[in-house]
Amino acid sequence: MYTAQIHLPFSPLQIWEFLLQFSRRAEWEWSLKGVRMEGSLQKGAAGTFLKMFGSDRSFQILELEPEKQLMLSEAIPGGTLHWNHRLEENEGGTLLILELSPQGLGRYWHSESAETLSEALSRLKSCLEESPLKSHWPFELDGFFLVHRAMN
């Protein structure tokens, strides 16, 4: 398992809302050119990571615990990658912990993976700082389902 973490000067809600904007994931994950979601954003939902290099890869949401945890399972050649995003509120912000766990072909990933995760988190922080979230996203989680909320 590869782990990286970063302290962000934002609330867990703000980071959670950002993580759920899959269309923005390519801004901070260098290997992506986009993400396509299929259906509602809920536990068990599927999508596709549109890769910058190589074949696109399918993924599924394994865990969706609002403001706490988002876990994805990405299909890779010979196995899967589990992407676990955990949020922990702390003084002056939130600790975002990103864990990458290869299942199956463990040798597919190497020692540079931890460094790559750290770089991704630094880019994520830059994205948040450049366009801070102010809860303008017109959706909220009701249980495990995303629902539209009235905007003021």
Coordinates of C-alpha atoms in Angstrom, one line a residue:
M1 CA 0.0 0.0 0.0
Y2 CA 1.2 3.5 -0.8
T3 CA 0.1 6.4 1.4
A4 CA 0.3 10.2 1.1
Q5 CA -1.3 12.9 3.2
I6 CA -1.7 16.6 3.2
H7 CA -3.2 19.2 5.5
L8 CA -5.7 21.4 3.7
P9 CA -7.0 24.7 5.1
F10 CA -10.6 23.8 4.1
S11 CA -13.5 22.0 5.9
P12 CA -14.2 18.3 5.3
L13 CA -17.4 19.4 3.5
Q14 CA -15.5 21.6 1.1
I15 CA -12.9 18.9 0.3
W16 CA -15.7 16.2 0.1
E17 CA -17.6 18.3 -2.5
F18 CA -14.4 18.8 -4.5
L19 CA -13.7 15.0 -4.5
L20 CA -17.2 14.3 -5.7
Q21 CA -16.7 16.5 -8.7
F22 CA -15.2 13.7 -10.8
S23 CA -15.1 16.0 -13.8
R24 CA -12.3 17.9 -12.0
R25 CA -10.2 14.9 -11.1
A26 CA -8.0 15.3 -14.2
E27 CA -6.9 18.7 -12.8
W28 CA -5.0 17.0 -10.0
E29 CA -4.4 13.5 -11.2
W30 CA -1.8 13.8 -13.9
S31 CA -2.6 10.5 -15.7
L32 CA -6.2 11.5 -16.5
K33 CA -7.7 13.5 -19.3
G34 CA -11.2 13.1 -17.9
V35 CA -13.7 10.9 -16.0
R36 CA -17.0 9.6 -17.2
M37 CA -19.6 8.7 -14.6
E38 CA -22.4 6.2 -15.3
G39 CA -25.6 6.8 -13.4
S40 CA -26.1 8.3 -10.0
L41 CA -23.2 9.1 -7.7
Q42 CA -23.7 6.4 -5.0
K43 CA -22.0 3.4 -3.5
G44 CA -21.7 0.8 -6.3
A45 CA -21.8 3.4 -9.1
A46 CA -19.4 2.9 -12.0
G47 CA -17.4 5.1 -14.3
T48 CA -14.4 5.3 -16.5
F49 CA -11.1 7.0 -16.0
L50 CA -10.1 8.4 -19.4
K51 CA -6.4 7.9 -19.4
M52 CA -3.9 10.3 -20.9
F53 CA -1.7 7.4 -21.9
G54 CA -2.8 3.8 -22.4
S55 CA -6.3 2.3 -22.2
D56 CA -9.1 3.9 -20.4
R57 CA -10.0 2.0 -17.2
S58 CA -13.3 1.3 -15.5
F59 CA -13.8 2.0 -11.8
Q60 CA -16.5 1.5 -9.2
I61 CA -17.3 3.4 -5.9
L62 CA -16.8 0.9 -3.1
E63 CA -17.3 3.3 -0.1
L64 CA -19.1 6.6 0.1
E65 CA -19.2 8.0 3.6
P66 CA -20.0 11.8 3.4
E67 CA -17.1 14.0 4.7
K68 CA -15.2 10.9 5.8
Q69 CA -14.3 8.4 3.1
L70 CA -14.4 7.8 -0.7
M71 CA -13.0 4.5 -1.9
L72 CA -12.8 3.6 -5.6
S73 CA -11.8 0.3 -7.2
E74 CA -10.0 0.8 -10.6
A75 CA -9.6 -2.2 -13.0
I76 CA -5.9 -2.6 -14.1
P77 CA -4.3 -5.3 -16.1
G78 CA -4.1 -8.4 -13.9
G79 CA -5.9 -6.9 -10.9
T80 CA -7.4 -3.8 -9.3
L81 CA -6.2 -0.6 -7.6
H82 CA -8.1 0.6 -4.5
W83 CA -8.0 4.4 -4.1
N84 CA -9.0 5.3 -0.6
H85 CA -9.6 9.0 0.2
R86 CA -10.0 9.6 3.9
L87 CA -10.8 12.9 5.5
E88 CA -9.9 13.8 9.1
E89 CA -10.9 17.1 10.6
N90 CA -8.1 18.8 12.5
E91 CA -7.0 22.2 13.7
G92 CA -7.5 24.8 11.1
G93 CA -8.6 22.4 8.3
T94 CA -8.7 18.8 7.2
L95 CA -6.1 16.1 6.8
L96 CA -6.7 14.3 3.5
I97 CA -5.1 10.8 3.4
L98 CA -4.8 9.1 0.0
E99 CA -4.1 5.4 0.1
L100 CA -3.4 3.4 -3.1
S101 CA -3.6 -0.4 -2.7
P102 CA -2.8 -2.7 -5.6
Q103 CA -4.7 -6.0 -5.6
G104 CA -3.4 -8.8 -7.8
L105 CA -0.4 -7.7 -9.7
G106 CA 1.5 -5.9 -6.8
R107 CA 4.6 -5.5 -8.9
Y108 CA 2.6 -3.3 -11.3
W109 CA 3.3 -0.4 -8.9
H110 CA 6.7 0.6 -7.7
S111 CA 8.4 2.9 -5.2
E112 CA 7.6 6.1 -7.2
S113 CA 3.9 5.6 -6.5
A114 CA 4.1 7.2 -3.0
E115 CA 5.9 10.2 -4.5
T116 CA 3.3 10.4 -7.3
L117 CA 0.5 10.4 -4.7
S118 CA 2.1 13.3 -2.9
E119 CA 2.4 15.3 -6.1
A120 CA -1.3 14.6 -6.8
L121 CA -2.3 15.9 -3.4
S122 CA -0.2 19.0 -3.9
R123 CA -2.0 19.7 -7.2
L124 CA -5.3 19.1 -5.5
K125 CA -4.4 21.7 -2.9
S126 CA -3.5 24.1 -5.6
C127 CA -6.9 23.5 -7.3
L128 CA -8.7 24.3 -4.1
E129 CA -6.7 27.4 -3.4
E130 CA -7.2 28.7 -7.0
S131 CA -10.9 28.3 -6.9
P132 CA -12.0 27.9 -3.2
L133 CA -15.3 26.1 -2.7
K134 CA -18.1 28.1 -1.2
S135 CA -20.8 25.4 -1.4
H136 CA -22.0 26.6 -4.8
W137 CA -22.3 23.0 -5.8
P138 CA -26.1 22.5 -6.2
F139 CA -26.1 18.9 -4.9
E140 CA -25.9 17.3 -1.5
L141 CA -25.9 13.7 -0.2
D142 CA -29.0 12.3 1.2
G143 CA -27.9 8.9 2.5
F144 CA -26.0 7.5 -0.4
F145 CA -27.8 9.4 -3.1
L146 CA -27.0 12.8 -4.6
V147 CA -29.9 15.2 -4.7
H148 CA -30.3 18.6 -6.2
R149 CA -30.6 21.4 -3.6
A150 CA -32.2 24.8 -4.1
M151 CA -29.7 27.6 -4.6
N152 CA -30.2 30.9 -2.9

